[in-house]
XYZ file of C-alpha atoms in Angstrom:
303
model
C 7.255 29.051 -2.523
C 10.104 26.513 -2.843
C 12.100 26.416 -6.044
C 11.145 22.798 -6.594
C 14.598 21.698 -7.686
C 15.807 18.402 -6.313
C 19.047 17.796 -8.141
C 20.670 15.215 -5.859
C 21.708 12.412 -8.210
C 20.432 9.644 -5.948
C 16.879 10.943 -6.238
C 17.053 10.254 -9.973
C 18.800 6.881 -9.760
C 17.004 3.789 -11.078
C 16.978 0.764 -8.783
C 16.680 -2.810 -10.139
C 15.072 -4.020 -6.908
C 12.121 -1.719 -7.527
C 11.512 -3.183 -10.969
C 11.068 -6.611 -9.418
C 8.356 -5.187 -7.128
C 6.693 -2.700 -9.471
C 7.196 -4.428 -12.810
C 8.367 -2.807 -16.014
C 8.216 0.941 -16.504
C 4.688 2.064 -17.252
C 2.991 -0.800 -15.416
C 0.654 -0.027 -12.550
C 0.651 -1.901 -9.253
C -1.985 -2.720 -6.656
C -0.952 -2.921 -3.006
C -3.774 -4.668 -1.179
C -4.516 -6.592 1.976
C -5.759 -6.110 5.528
C -4.762 -3.159 7.680
C -3.597 -5.617 10.320
C -2.801 -9.318 10.215
C -5.275 -11.025 12.544
C -4.943 -14.745 11.801
C -3.245 -17.178 9.434
C -6.600 -18.022 7.852
C -7.369 -14.363 7.218
C -4.033 -13.790 5.494
C -4.168 -16.908 3.305
C -7.787 -16.339 2.287
C -7.053 -12.737 1.346
C -3.879 -13.688 -0.497
C -5.715 -16.356 -2.509
C -8.389 -13.883 -3.547
C -5.942 -11.116 -4.434
C -3.820 -13.531 -6.453
C -6.909 -14.522 -8.443
C -7.508 -10.841 -9.181
C -3.992 -10.361 -10.524
C -2.668 -8.431 -7.523
C 1.042 -9.007 -6.926
C 1.696 -7.099 -3.685
C 0.184 -8.120 -0.335
C 0.109 -5.576 2.464
C -0.497 -6.376 6.120
C 0.442 -4.832 9.446
C 2.367 -6.880 12.013
C 3.361 -3.950 14.243
C 0.633 -1.316 14.391
C 1.236 2.294 15.527
C -2.174 3.231 16.937
C -3.368 6.563 18.266
C -4.740 4.885 21.387
C -2.556 2.532 23.448
C -5.700 0.478 24.064
C -6.185 -0.264 20.368
C -4.974 -3.449 18.693
C -1.196 -3.193 18.321
C -0.560 -6.121 15.977
C 0.705 -9.677 16.458
C 4.394 -9.048 15.794
C 6.604 -11.810 14.437
C 3.766 -14.324 14.331
C 2.028 -12.105 11.776
C 5.233 -11.848 9.742
C 5.465 -15.646 9.584
C 1.925 -15.844 8.159
C 2.679 -13.137 5.600
C 5.776 -15.038 4.510
C 3.714 -18.219 4.170
C 1.226 -16.370 1.956
C 4.102 -15.098 -0.169
C 5.499 -18.594 -0.660
C 2.129 -20.157 -1.415
C 0.813 -17.532 -3.817
C 3.931 -15.877 -5.191
C 3.123 -12.409 -3.864
C 5.486 -9.674 -2.741
C 4.901 -8.658 0.897
C 5.035 -5.184 2.443
C 4.709 -4.410 6.161
C 5.516 -1.474 8.413
C 8.678 -1.232 10.499
C 8.489 1.100 13.510
C 11.692 0.488 15.433
C 15.260 0.520 14.019
C 15.968 -2.576 16.111
C 13.268 -4.491 14.184
C 14.762 -3.910 10.725
C 16.717 -7.225 10.573
C 13.657 -9.169 11.743
C 11.360 -7.460 9.253
C 13.830 -7.815 6.380
C 13.914 -11.584 6.966
C 10.182 -11.912 6.267
C 9.083 -9.114 3.927
C 10.057 -7.803 0.494
C 9.351 -4.108 1.125
C 9.773 -2.231 4.403
C 7.112 0.399 4.997
C 7.670 3.646 6.875
C 4.345 4.887 8.208
C 3.199 8.486 8.120
C 4.045 9.035 11.790
C 7.670 8.074 11.125
C 8.314 9.956 7.894
C 10.703 12.289 9.735
C 12.090 9.743 12.183
C 15.614 10.367 10.962
C 17.247 7.679 13.101
C 14.973 5.112 11.458
C 15.547 6.551 7.975
C 19.336 6.456 8.401
C 19.210 2.824 9.529
C 17.135 1.921 6.485
C 19.730 3.608 4.266
C 22.188 0.876 5.308
C 20.107 -2.130 4.256
C 19.110 -3.518 0.863
C 15.332 -3.943 0.939
C 13.182 -1.423 -0.971
C 11.350 1.048 1.270
C 7.787 2.323 0.939
C 7.795 5.812 2.470
C 4.435 7.315 3.411
C 3.954 11.072 3.526
C 3.438 12.550 6.972
C 0.031 14.129 7.700
C 1.554 17.628 7.976
C 4.553 17.270 5.655
C 5.168 19.461 2.635
C 6.096 17.883 -0.681
C 9.630 19.172 -0.228
C 9.952 17.566 3.211
C 8.537 14.343 1.776
C 11.148 14.138 -0.974
C 13.984 15.108 1.352
C 12.953 12.317 3.744
C 13.365 9.930 0.815
C 16.876 11.283 0.274
C 17.832 10.184 3.791
C 17.089 6.602 2.775
C 18.653 6.898 -0.659
C 21.826 8.488 0.731
C 23.131 5.031 1.617
C 23.105 4.104 -2.058
C 21.531 0.713 -1.394
C 17.781 0.769 -0.721
C 15.306 1.900 -3.361
C 12.362 4.090 -2.363
C 8.711 4.095 -3.366
C 6.749 7.127 -2.167
C 3.152 6.908 -0.947
C 0.710 9.812 -0.820
C -1.799 9.007 1.941
C -3.470 12.350 2.529
C -2.692 15.346 4.711
C -4.504 16.742 7.713
C -6.826 19.686 7.047
C -10.052 21.026 8.556
C -12.121 18.695 6.324
C -14.312 16.234 8.239
C -16.006 14.265 5.454
C -12.810 12.335 4.802
C -10.234 10.926 7.197
C -7.533 13.044 5.560
C -7.408 15.255 2.464
C -5.972 13.432 -0.547
C -3.383 15.735 -2.117
C -3.023 14.571 -5.703
C -0.881 17.592 -6.537
C 1.827 15.755 -4.582
C 1.770 12.964 -7.167
C 2.183 15.383 -10.065
C 4.964 17.285 -8.290
C 6.907 14.142 -7.412
C 6.703 13.097 -11.063
C 7.906 16.535 -12.137
C 10.808 16.832 -9.702
C 12.070 13.233 -9.349
C 12.195 9.821 -10.967
C 10.876 8.142 -7.831
C 7.792 5.930 -8.159
C 4.774 7.042 -6.141
C 1.556 5.246 -5.224
C -1.634 6.542 -3.591
C -3.177 5.047 -0.447
C -6.917 5.443 -1.003
C -7.979 3.815 2.271
C -6.074 6.025 4.712
C -6.501 9.218 2.732
C -10.275 8.884 2.410
C -11.309 6.758 5.384
C -14.401 5.737 3.418
C -15.213 3.359 0.573
C -17.984 5.091 -1.375
C -15.737 7.552 -3.247
C -12.726 5.329 -3.884
C -13.484 4.652 -7.556
C -13.414 8.261 -8.826
C -10.354 9.044 -6.705
C -8.619 5.945 -8.071
C -9.142 7.235 -11.599
C -7.947 10.690 -10.584
C -4.788 9.322 -8.952
C -3.862 7.372 -12.075
C -4.573 10.404 -14.246
C -2.093 12.381 -12.132
C 0.597 9.811 -12.868
C 0.462 7.527 -9.831
C 2.373 4.286 -10.327
C -0.112 2.281 -8.292
C -2.819 2.269 -5.642
C -2.967 0.938 -2.103
C -6.267 -0.316 -0.711
C -7.207 -2.235 2.392
C -8.998 -5.498 1.594
C -10.405 -7.750 4.309
C -12.602 -10.899 4.168
C -14.989 -9.451 6.769
C -14.418 -5.722 7.410
C -17.173 -5.591 10.035
C -15.083 -7.922 12.217
C -11.713 -6.283 11.494
C -9.594 -5.331 14.500
C -8.268 -2.249 12.707
C -9.828 0.224 10.228
C -12.731 -1.968 9.200
C -14.797 1.049 8.160
C -12.408 1.845 5.312
C -11.608 -1.726 4.247
C -13.141 -3.310 1.154
C -14.561 -6.810 1.312
C -13.941 -9.076 -1.671
C -17.197 -8.174 -3.445
C -16.557 -4.452 -2.968
C -13.045 -4.814 -4.338
C -14.411 -6.572 -7.407
C -17.026 -3.848 -7.834
C -14.382 -1.134 -7.591
C -12.307 -2.768 -10.313
C -15.362 -3.048 -12.536
C -16.494 0.531 -11.842
C -13.172 2.167 -12.569
C -12.661 0.289 -15.811
C -8.952 1.116 -15.687
C -7.447 -1.670 -13.629
C -5.867 -3.928 -16.215
C -2.892 -3.299 -13.966
C -0.274 -5.914 -14.488
C -0.990 -6.263 -18.167
C -1.446 -2.567 -18.807
C 0.866 -0.011 -20.294
C 0.223 3.671 -19.794
C -2.456 4.861 -22.168
C -3.636 1.347 -23.129
C -6.182 -0.668 -21.173
C -6.383 -4.437 -21.503
C -9.733 -5.754 -20.153
C -8.367 -8.426 -17.819
C -10.502 -7.869 -14.748
C -13.951 -8.940 -15.950
C -12.669 -12.429 -16.805
C -10.888 -12.729 -13.450
C -13.998 -11.644 -11.529
C -16.151 -14.132 -13.452
C -13.660 -16.944 -12.891
C -13.534 -16.250 -9.142
C -17.321 -16.196 -8.841
C -17.780 -19.359 -10.913
C -15.302 -21.109 -8.621
C -17.512 -20.287 -5.642
C -15.584 -17.242 -4.542
C -18.723 -15.434 -3.388
C -21.585 -16.715 -1.339
C -24.644 -15.170 0.255
C -24.415 -14.489 3.954
C -27.320 -14.847 6.342
C -28.326 -11.210 5.890
C -28.273 -11.558 2.112
C -25.145 -9.570 1.449
C -22.205 -10.810 -0.561
C -19.549 -12.595 1.445
C -16.501 -14.716 0.768
C -15.823 -18.401 0.657
C -14.170 -20.116 3.551
C -10.451 -19.998 4.296
C -7.813 -22.294 2.863
């Protein structure tokens, strides 16, 4: 069993750039948006909805590392342009995944946070390059990485003394088949015990299903998570990537209502401000939801 002592000073260094993304200490953050950017209309419609719900951070994949080479790989720079347009129009922070060290300057031009996906957590060439730039980095835990390896990967980025790091627990691979991965909430508690780094939990990729997100959201926050990441898509059934685990707008609203603990950007730890019911009502009264042909809740048209 490791000693669990991470004494490197940079692991415990506060970073002003992170405060701009995460808000003041004690605030919780929601990181939401589609798995992959598919069209300008999709991005702007999702951004408008999320803004109305009080979400401040828009996620969206432009370059997609897929298990199969025949799967949708993302739209590249065109997707980044649309994300940047959504940021300017709705005042959101944007996070997207960088896969290649050569793409860091391009990505940094368009996004506010550079994401390192689970497959690249121990891509040390990429981590070292990110240590020499100024954008905050969202580092996802690898599917077979220990907590110690996870934190040490963050130190590679922090060693440059410039970029701040936000950790993301997204589940580890086990023999379990009812979920896409196994959500390891002990990682959240350990990171809080050993470091001062912020950590969020990716509910979509850890679970791979939507029906148990609400209780796991509450559990993640109880463990000390600084925020949650969820995939939100206007029409998950038509999504080109991970539609089965993406929430539509009505499902996202229902999750907020069910958890009862998402007063996020007006909430201090231990005190809940009931913001979400008024935001949901305002969105619906403005025509945010409509009935689709099959009678299920859908979303209003794009911008």
